[in-house]
Amino acid sequence: MGHKLSSSSESVTPGVTCPGLRVHSVWRVALLFILAGLPALTGCRDMVTEPAPAGPASLALSVVMPEGAAVASAGLARSEGPAATPGAAFDQADRIRIELRGSRGTRVDVDRAFRSDGALTRVRVEVDVDEEEEMAIALRLLSQGTPLFEAEGSARLEPGESAEAELALAAVVARIEVAPGSVSLDALGAQATLSGQGVFATGQGVPGAIPTWESLNPEVARIVGGNRVEAVSEGETQVVARLGSLAEAMTVRVEQRAASVRVEPSEVELGVGGSATLSVVLADGNGFPVDPAGRSIQWTSSAPGVAGVDAAGRVTAQAPGSATVTAQVDGASGGAVVTVFDREPPEIITQSLPVGREGQSYLAALEATGGEAPYSWSLTDGTLPPGVSLDGSTGRIAGIPSQEGVWAFTAQVTGADGAFSTRSLSITVEAAPSGGDLGGGWVAFTWDGQEFPVLQEEEDGCTFWIDSFALDLRPDGDLRMRFDQRDICDGETSVFYAVYTGRWSIPLEGTLQVNFTFVRFYLDGELVFEMDTDFAERWDFSFQGNELVLIVTDEDETVVVEMRRGEVVLPGLQPAPDGVRPAGVEAYDVTSRNGLFSPSPFGRGRD
């Protein structure tokens, strides 16, 4: 069974004709398709059959393209703006393809050249049919092998009869054109309008082919209002225009730009020679904070001779007066007022520092007066003993010296206004002590971390407490120890103290052994009794700077006794008259090695 496509021109408008086209093949396929120009945005273009050579059945095709052509790809958005002109793309079609498919498969498949001459064109397709048959119709217009329009329909053909079918053209979107090519946003919350349009393969816009937009990283930039992109945080992302199966991406960069600059503190007062560091607080055009890290900040001073400023924002007071220090970032600027005046710097009053012992804890403090607190401390020259360091906020020097010697350095104290002074000092570190080298004249100044009176107790209406503790470890190994106890009963105060004598040694490192051989007990200055005794105690000890720390365990109770060198008075055997030191009183007067510690205040009378 054969088929053929034939055509002849027929004028619809006087003076307009359509040239005839004929194609033959071994399958007796003939196709005639002459299509005139399409009026822009209006009307339709028809393909109407012409009388054809005799044949069993013929089909006349009319192709309709109304205003605002439909879009071939499913699910595309419709245009809300002016429609493009599909006729401009239609006129650039250079080939046409027609397929007729029946119950026995494809009956016509014609692909041939096409040229629009602007006239209304009619096409007839002839097909040999033996009986009535339903045909599916597919038509496609192409340019350079790429589809521009397509249409589908159906027709019922009978032998020896003519049939007609009307097909509505649908535009075929080839790609998406987007604008701008990339977007840069300089403030959080800033927006830019995105433009996208589906176009024919020939470049004309397809009416109604408006894409939807999607951000690949909404945490950097998000889509709002359908076609606007909004900055969320600094970074870079892609936004994608989608139209059916088509997609086109563009880059969006969010990089905040400082629109306002605030210098902190906004007012600074410095003494001559003082310094302070300024900082900036930045915000973008919508008021969102901008991180100043990594940004170029240009610092300037209106009066460098009064207050100079470096690239890091550090201001140095040069002379009395006032200056405005300005910071500029991204073209925006802000300033701070710096007032410089004469002010006495703080003065270091520490004259000397205590001697340290190698391998033992060391603690001392630098002191200053005047200037503006709080102070900060530093070393400008020299070094501290190895293992010892300076706390810059408190002036405390602490650690465990690891090497003997004399260590000279220059200490600097700086006031809150930047004014400073220095003093040359030194620390002597002696070799680690050996047994029998604890010195003498130790006086307790706290007991279990508290100042005297401590260990206060009440019993049978009386109140008593330990009032003081003294330990005299003489270099020759002799031992003298005294502790004072005060009692108040019925409003009357009694003072009881005991004096022990004996020997001391260091059997183990960090362990003090005391062997008591004799004890005297006094009540209100009168000797109550004395006796020989023979008992020994072992106490752990350590040095902390100028302090001797004893850890005494008595009846499963551990007490920490902290001691300093001072004056220890050990009374003789006879009671002493009031206010007079009796004859035969033993006394051992040893000041601390740095000469700063005065005699112990403990043991004084109470109000």
XYZ file of C-alpha atoms in Angstrom:
607
model
C 0.000 0.000 0.000
C 1.555 3.326 -0.985
C 1.194 7.004 -0.108
C 2.188 10.299 -1.674
C 2.439 13.990 -0.716
C 1.548 16.516 -3.408
C 1.052 20.262 -3.386
C -0.031 23.123 -5.581
C -0.276 26.804 -4.746
C -3.587 28.595 -4.340
C -3.865 32.318 -3.642
C -5.861 33.269 -0.559
C -5.136 36.954 -0.975
C -5.062 38.404 -4.487
C -1.529 38.520 -5.793
C -0.158 35.974 -3.276
C 0.786 32.503 -4.541
C 2.528 29.461 -3.074
C 5.143 27.621 -5.139
C 4.543 23.913 -5.754
C 6.848 21.228 -4.382
C 6.947 17.517 -5.264
C 8.983 14.622 -3.779
C 8.978 10.994 -5.012
C 10.528 7.913 -3.480
C 10.415 4.158 -3.856
C 7.707 4.243 -1.186
C 5.774 6.751 -3.302
C 6.018 9.251 -0.480
C 5.179 12.815 -1.493
C 5.001 15.813 0.739
C 4.066 19.331 -0.011
C 4.309 21.940 2.682
C 4.340 25.620 1.944
C 3.827 27.796 4.969
C 3.410 31.567 4.828
C 4.723 34.155 7.358
C 2.957 34.364 10.738
C 1.612 37.822 11.825
C 3.363 38.800 15.078
C 1.359 38.067 18.254
C -2.013 37.861 16.381
C -4.144 35.558 14.265
C -3.103 32.152 12.971
C -1.445 30.584 10.011
C -3.315 27.850 8.097
C -2.150 24.984 5.983
C -5.084 24.059 3.698
C -5.166 21.201 1.253
C -5.116 21.750 -2.485
C -6.656 19.352 -4.900
C -4.250 16.495 -5.303
C -3.820 13.798 -7.840
C -6.312 11.030 -7.519
C -5.655 8.661 -4.683
C -7.423 6.329 -2.332
C -7.437 8.878 0.609
C -6.192 12.383 1.256
C -5.561 14.482 4.391
C -5.579 18.276 4.527
C -3.523 19.797 7.417
C -4.248 23.235 8.925
C -1.653 24.479 11.389
C -2.892 27.131 13.864
C -0.621 29.367 15.903
C -2.760 31.826 17.961
C -1.510 34.902 19.841
C 0.962 33.943 22.615
C 1.969 30.511 21.413
C 1.778 27.637 23.874
C 5.026 26.227 25.292
C 5.840 22.685 24.242
C 7.676 21.575 27.449
C 5.267 20.642 30.215
C 5.151 22.533 33.511
C 6.663 25.831 32.335
C 5.628 29.158 33.869
C 3.528 31.565 31.831
C 4.791 35.043 30.977
C 3.379 38.017 32.888
C 5.145 40.520 30.633
C 4.921 41.375 26.955
C 4.741 38.289 24.755
C 7.571 37.561 22.360
C 6.871 37.235 18.635
C 6.724 33.558 17.658
C 6.368 34.568 14.014
C 9.979 35.774 13.973
C 11.149 32.279 14.887
C 8.600 30.703 12.553
C 10.032 32.580 9.598
C 13.487 31.071 10.318
C 12.297 27.448 10.039
C 14.284 25.650 7.321
C 12.900 22.092 7.509
C 9.606 20.366 8.204
C 8.851 16.840 9.337
C 5.453 15.119 9.151
C 4.619 11.665 10.523
C 1.353 9.727 10.132
C 1.002 6.621 12.287
C -1.881 4.166 11.888
C -2.813 0.774 13.236
C -0.223 -0.796 11.005
C 2.609 1.536 12.031
C 4.094 4.628 10.401
C 2.411 5.355 7.089
C 4.065 8.704 6.287
C 7.475 9.993 7.476
C 8.626 13.003 5.484
C 11.577 15.307 6.339
C 12.330 18.003 3.788
C 13.436 21.591 3.309
C 11.071 24.367 4.271
C 10.897 28.069 3.487
C 8.284 30.526 4.660
C 7.180 32.984 1.988
C 4.689 34.893 4.118
C 1.555 33.500 2.378
C -1.171 31.278 3.729
C -0.133 27.745 2.763
C -2.070 24.521 2.398
C -0.733 20.958 2.410
C -2.298 17.699 1.319
C -1.028 14.259 2.263
C -2.278 11.204 0.305
C -2.222 7.743 1.837
C -3.332 4.405 0.429
C -5.824 2.829 2.804
C -7.881 -0.311 2.281
C -10.434 0.551 4.902
C -11.335 3.260 7.354
C -8.312 3.930 9.632
C -7.463 6.328 12.499
C -4.175 8.171 11.946
C -2.006 9.928 14.580
C -0.343 13.065 13.258
C 3.017 14.537 14.419
C 4.439 17.692 12.855
C 7.655 19.502 13.642
C 9.326 22.659 12.275
C 13.110 22.842 12.622
C 15.964 25.321 12.176
C 19.444 23.926 11.596
C 18.189 20.585 12.881
C 16.809 22.009 16.154
C 13.019 22.027 16.741
C 11.236 25.408 16.809
C 7.586 24.284 16.895
C 5.729 21.006 17.159
C 2.121 19.890 17.009
C 0.133 16.685 17.404
C -3.348 15.602 16.356
C -5.337 12.815 14.700
C -7.610 12.205 11.700
C -9.826 9.347 10.431
C -9.119 8.396 6.786
C -11.450 6.440 4.454
C -10.559 5.040 1.005
C -11.412 7.523 -1.687
C -12.360 10.257 0.774
C -10.735 13.531 1.898
C -10.216 14.476 5.570
C -9.065 17.582 7.396
C -7.153 18.124 10.669
C -6.314 21.305 12.527
C -3.109 21.360 14.600
C -2.071 24.035 17.137
C 1.635 24.797 17.101
C 3.534 24.747 20.405
C 6.863 26.513 20.810
C 9.899 24.390 21.704
C 12.253 26.043 24.258
C 15.907 25.396 23.397
C 17.645 27.106 26.343
C 17.265 29.663 29.158
C 18.844 33.087 28.991
C 19.474 34.703 32.421
C 20.548 38.159 33.518
C 22.687 39.419 35.087
C 25.498 36.967 34.507
C 26.490 37.147 38.210
C 25.312 39.001 41.319
C 27.300 40.703 44.096
C 25.560 41.802 47.316
C 27.364 44.010 49.881
C 24.923 43.896 52.815
C 22.925 41.210 54.567
C 19.291 41.522 53.520
C 20.272 43.234 50.248
C 18.333 41.994 47.179
C 18.817 41.807 43.420
C 16.194 41.063 40.750
C 16.830 38.038 38.555
C 15.685 37.834 34.927
C 15.224 34.637 32.962
C 13.581 33.808 29.616
C 13.182 30.617 27.619
C 14.198 31.144 23.982
C 13.897 29.366 20.651
C 16.954 27.803 19.081
C 17.008 30.892 16.823
C 17.323 33.202 19.870
C 13.844 34.739 20.023
C 12.040 34.685 23.336
C 9.311 32.110 23.802
C 6.087 33.711 25.069
C 5.263 32.521 28.598
C 8.558 30.630 29.040
C 9.528 32.191 32.390
C 11.758 30.016 34.628
C 11.564 29.416 38.351
C 14.597 30.114 40.596
C 16.362 28.032 43.246
C 19.351 28.749 45.525
C 21.804 25.899 46.030
C 22.852 27.322 49.428
C 20.009 29.270 51.098
C 22.258 29.940 54.111
C 24.287 32.312 51.915
C 21.549 33.658 49.606
C 17.868 32.776 49.302
C 15.143 33.360 46.704
C 12.311 35.697 47.726
C 9.298 36.908 45.744
C 9.907 34.345 43.009
C 12.627 36.214 41.112
C 14.723 38.116 43.709
C 17.825 36.885 45.516
C 18.511 38.080 49.091
C 21.832 37.986 51.009
C 21.772 35.893 54.203
C 25.447 35.547 55.166
C 28.866 36.126 53.662
C 29.926 33.536 51.102
C 29.281 32.361 47.568
C 26.569 30.176 46.068
C 24.827 29.353 42.790
C 21.238 30.229 41.922
C 19.636 28.125 39.208
C 16.876 29.027 36.724
C 14.758 25.961 35.863
C 12.339 25.522 32.963
C 11.109 21.975 32.575
C 14.232 19.836 32.132
C 16.365 22.898 31.294
C 18.570 24.672 33.875
C 20.947 27.637 33.844
C 23.080 28.772 36.830
C 24.639 32.046 37.891
C 27.016 32.921 40.746
C 25.894 35.015 43.729
C 28.559 36.491 46.025
C 27.721 38.003 49.391
C 30.541 40.177 50.701
C 29.582 42.711 53.340
C 30.900 46.220 52.940
C 31.231 48.514 55.934
C 28.760 51.386 55.683
C 29.326 52.671 59.223
C 32.381 52.666 61.522
C 32.335 53.148 65.290
C 35.619 53.499 67.185
C 35.746 52.118 70.727
C 36.326 53.595 73.177
C 35.021 56.836 71.731
C 36.851 58.907 74.362
C 40.321 58.174 75.742
C 42.332 59.962 78.435
C 46.068 59.288 78.620
C 48.981 60.657 80.527
C 52.024 61.662 78.520
C 53.871 58.494 77.539
C 50.764 56.356 78.012
C 49.143 54.246 75.340
C 45.858 52.540 74.540
C 44.577 50.332 71.728
C 41.426 51.310 69.858
C 39.083 48.937 68.029
C 36.317 49.325 65.465
C 32.711 48.154 65.326
C 31.465 47.881 61.735
C 27.983 47.590 60.208
C 26.812 47.151 56.611
C 24.227 49.222 54.763
C 21.357 47.415 56.482
C 22.848 47.725 59.969
C 24.096 44.134 60.262
C 27.469 43.651 62.054
C 30.550 43.283 59.853
C 33.540 41.273 61.102
C 36.593 43.583 61.009
C 39.036 40.646 60.885
C 41.089 40.684 57.719
C 39.794 44.075 56.584
C 42.012 47.010 55.755
C 41.658 49.645 58.479
C 43.381 52.982 57.914
C 44.146 54.838 61.155
C 45.002 58.545 61.204
C 45.419 61.219 63.897
C 44.414 64.841 63.531
C 47.374 65.809 65.764
C 50.175 63.204 65.703
C 52.284 65.420 67.948
C 49.662 65.030 70.673
C 48.533 61.450 70.062
C 50.080 59.227 67.404
C 48.433 56.051 66.132
C 49.909 53.011 64.363
C 48.438 50.604 61.828
C 47.051 48.383 64.628
C 45.091 51.251 66.260
C 47.488 51.664 69.175
C 47.514 55.287 70.363
C 50.579 56.736 72.092
C 50.319 59.975 74.071
C 53.054 62.417 73.016
C 52.190 65.778 74.568
C 49.317 67.445 76.445
C 46.392 68.364 74.203
C 43.546 66.783 72.255
C 43.416 64.822 68.994
C 40.831 62.941 66.962
C 41.892 59.464 65.877
C 39.970 58.257 62.803
C 39.493 54.756 61.398
C 38.447 54.336 57.745
C 37.082 51.062 56.357
C 35.590 50.547 52.870
C 35.224 54.290 52.476
C 33.273 54.739 55.736
C 34.910 56.301 58.804
C 34.492 56.924 62.518
C 36.612 58.556 65.204
C 37.553 58.795 68.867
C 38.673 61.827 70.884
C 42.004 61.363 72.687
C 42.871 63.756 75.504
C 46.484 63.786 76.702
C 47.500 65.378 79.991
C 50.408 65.350 82.399
C 50.101 62.700 85.095
C 52.599 61.228 87.523
C 53.288 57.590 86.712
C 53.003 54.934 89.421
C 56.178 54.355 91.416
C 57.600 50.978 92.409
C 58.172 51.029 96.163
C 59.697 47.544 96.459
C 63.346 48.058 97.378
C 64.535 44.468 97.509
C 63.221 40.934 97.173
C 63.582 37.923 99.513
C 66.271 35.319 99.045
C 65.152 32.092 97.455
C 66.310 28.527 97.880
C 67.062 26.229 95.009
C 64.319 23.621 94.572
C 61.974 25.283 97.095
C 58.862 27.328 96.487
C 59.414 31.057 96.116
C 56.856 33.819 96.540
C 57.289 37.613 96.571
C 55.261 40.599 95.419
C 56.162 43.851 93.691
C 54.374 46.877 95.082
C 53.708 50.345 93.651
C 51.955 53.551 94.629
C 50.535 56.552 92.786
C 49.460 56.733 89.161
C 46.176 55.277 88.011
C 45.176 51.748 89.001
C 44.888 49.005 88.013
C 48.567 48.439 87.360
C 50.215 46.057 84.947
C 53.699 44.633 85.475
C 56.444 43.567 83.079
C 60.188 43.108 82.743
C 62.043 45.485 80.416
C 65.513 44.040 80.967
C 67.193 41.038 82.565
C 65.601 37.774 83.642
C 64.097 36.087 86.677
C 65.626 32.911 88.097
C 64.816 29.807 86.032
C 61.526 28.328 87.229
C 60.216 31.673 88.524
C 57.758 33.943 86.666
C 56.052 37.332 87.059
C 52.260 37.689 87.075
C 51.634 40.775 84.933
C 48.331 41.658 86.591
C 49.270 41.257 90.283
C 53.048 41.760 90.394
C 53.506 38.442 92.197
C 56.779 36.620 91.546
C 56.404 32.902 92.173
C 57.780 29.530 91.233
C 60.473 27.054 92.236
C 63.997 28.313 91.473
C 65.996 25.637 89.716
C 69.419 27.283 89.804
C 71.369 29.212 92.429
C 72.829 32.628 91.629
C 71.957 36.308 91.515
C 69.398 37.329 88.874
C 69.145 41.033 88.043
C 66.277 42.557 86.087
C 64.352 45.781 85.499
C 60.691 45.764 86.509
C 58.152 48.148 84.959
C 54.796 49.160 86.384
C 52.244 50.745 84.033
C 49.148 52.583 85.183
C 45.723 52.344 83.578
C 46.458 55.586 81.737
C 49.636 54.171 80.210
C 52.103 56.117 82.372
C 54.890 53.922 83.720
C 58.091 53.781 85.776
C 60.852 51.226 86.264
C 63.164 49.940 89.005
C 66.213 47.675 88.961
C 65.934 44.689 91.316
C 67.529 41.320 91.849
C 66.766 37.943 93.385
C 69.421 35.843 95.089
C 68.897 32.106 94.962
C 70.897 30.089 97.487
C 71.808 26.467 97.173
C 69.316 23.910 98.434
C 69.464 23.716 102.277
C 70.959 20.706 104.008
C 69.928 19.156 107.330
C 70.295 21.586 110.274
C 70.002 24.652 108.018
C 66.418 25.710 108.760
C 67.562 28.742 110.712
C 65.782 29.897 113.840
C 63.144 32.264 115.174
C 60.011 30.999 113.377
C 56.688 32.526 114.468
C 53.299 31.218 113.345
C 51.119 33.876 111.750
C 48.244 31.683 110.605
C 46.916 28.373 111.726
C 45.018 26.193 109.272
C 44.850 29.173 106.908
C 43.249 31.588 109.424
C 44.663 34.474 111.410
C 44.879 34.135 115.176
C 42.913 33.613 117.381
C 41.966 30.216 116.020
C 40.866 26.795 117.225
C 38.435 28.572 119.521
C 36.314 26.230 121.633
C 33.809 26.454 124.484
C 33.571 24.049 127.374
C 31.823 24.330 130.774
C 31.074 28.020 130.175
C 34.705 28.820 129.342
C 36.102 29.891 125.998
C 39.680 29.079 125.064
C 41.809 29.268 121.942
C 45.370 28.923 120.738
C 46.795 32.416 120.633
C 50.263 31.957 119.118
C 52.932 29.441 118.232
C 56.725 29.900 118.115
C 59.478 27.526 117.047
C 63.198 28.240 117.513
C 65.312 25.782 115.493
C 68.845 26.847 116.393
C 71.655 26.124 113.939
C 73.375 23.942 116.530
C 70.367 21.570 116.518
C 68.822 22.780 119.810
C 65.058 23.198 119.858
C 62.829 25.707 121.649
C 59.078 25.690 121.127
C 56.270 27.737 122.700
C 52.531 27.933 122.286
C 50.095 30.290 124.015
C 46.532 29.506 125.048
C 44.000 32.064 126.279
C 40.954 31.230 128.440
C 37.936 33.325 129.425
C 35.824 32.006 132.292
C 33.168 34.131 134.043
C 34.600 37.228 132.385
C 38.125 36.637 133.649
C 40.966 36.003 131.225
C 43.824 33.607 131.882
C 46.909 33.053 129.736
C 48.493 29.653 129.667
C 51.630 28.818 127.731
C 54.103 25.997 127.558
C 57.790 26.022 126.634
C 59.428 22.866 125.265
C 63.147 22.232 124.767
C 64.844 19.450 122.866
C 66.639 18.628 119.643
C 65.633 18.709 115.963
C 66.842 17.028 112.774
C 65.815 16.213 109.194
C 65.874 12.408 108.892
C 64.113 12.491 105.535
C 63.863 15.206 102.892
C 60.857 17.378 103.712
C 60.437 15.824 107.182
C 61.254 17.673 110.414
C 61.793 15.497 113.493
C 61.530 17.125 116.948
C 62.595 15.267 120.122
C 61.240 17.004 123.247
C 63.235 16.483 126.466
C 61.922 19.147 128.881
C 58.736 21.200 129.298
C 57.643 24.145 131.503
C 54.001 25.203 131.984
C 53.034 28.793 132.925
C 49.696 30.253 134.011
C 49.250 34.033 133.939
C 53.040 34.442 133.830
C 53.729 32.131 136.781
C 55.508 28.833 136.449
C 53.041 26.091 137.374
C 55.317 23.109 136.977
C 58.159 21.739 134.886
C 59.137 18.212 134.015
C 61.414 16.051 131.978
C 59.748 14.479 128.970
C 60.745 12.140 126.224
C 58.627 12.087 123.098
C 59.229 12.715 119.410
C 57.138 14.132 116.549
C 57.643 14.128 112.821
C 56.139 16.945 110.778
C 56.202 17.438 107.047
C 57.538 20.832 106.028
C 58.185 22.949 102.929
C 59.286 26.463 102.063
C 56.984 28.859 100.244
C 58.981 31.972 99.603
C 59.751 33.478 103.022
C 57.420 31.107 104.799
C 57.969 27.775 106.532
C 54.901 25.540 106.249
C 54.499 22.738 108.801
C 51.911 19.981 108.477
C 51.211 18.733 112.017
C 49.064 15.677 112.696
C 47.711 15.330 116.231
C 45.100 12.765 117.228
C 44.173 12.136 113.581
C 43.646 15.872 113.034
C 45.876 17.553 110.462
C 46.747 21.202 111.000
C 48.731 23.415 108.630
C 50.966 25.942 110.404
C 52.471 28.773 108.349
C 55.457 30.538 109.924
C 57.726 33.517 109.317
C 61.033 34.461 110.866
C 60.674 36.917 113.753
C 61.495 37.265 117.431
C 60.924 34.310 119.730
C 61.105 34.952 123.487
C 61.520 31.910 125.682
C 60.941 32.710 129.410
C 63.221 31.332 132.119
C 62.318 29.175 135.089
C 61.192 31.984 137.344
C 57.888 33.842 136.910
C 58.201 37.336 135.482
C 56.772 40.444 137.192
C 54.147 42.268 135.138
C 55.675 44.158 132.247
C 59.264 43.158 133.146
C 61.346 40.503 131.450
C 62.724 38.371 134.329
C 66.338 37.537 134.753
C 67.457 34.417 132.984
C 64.983 34.799 130.157
C 66.242 33.209 126.987
C 65.775 35.241 123.833
C 66.580 34.494 120.237
C 66.161 37.466 117.891
C 66.455 36.669 114.182
C 65.094 38.901 111.429
C 64.179 37.570 108.014
C 66.914 37.446 105.452
C 65.454 40.353 103.435
C 65.052 42.501 106.551
C 61.392 43.264 105.858
C 59.577 41.140 108.448
C 58.969 42.823 111.810
C 58.446 41.000 115.156
C 55.306 38.913 115.476
C 52.159 40.804 116.580
C 50.578 37.707 118.069
C 50.263 37.254 121.806
C 49.214 40.850 122.450
C 46.467 41.473 125.012
C 42.835 41.718 123.982
C 40.275 44.446 124.654
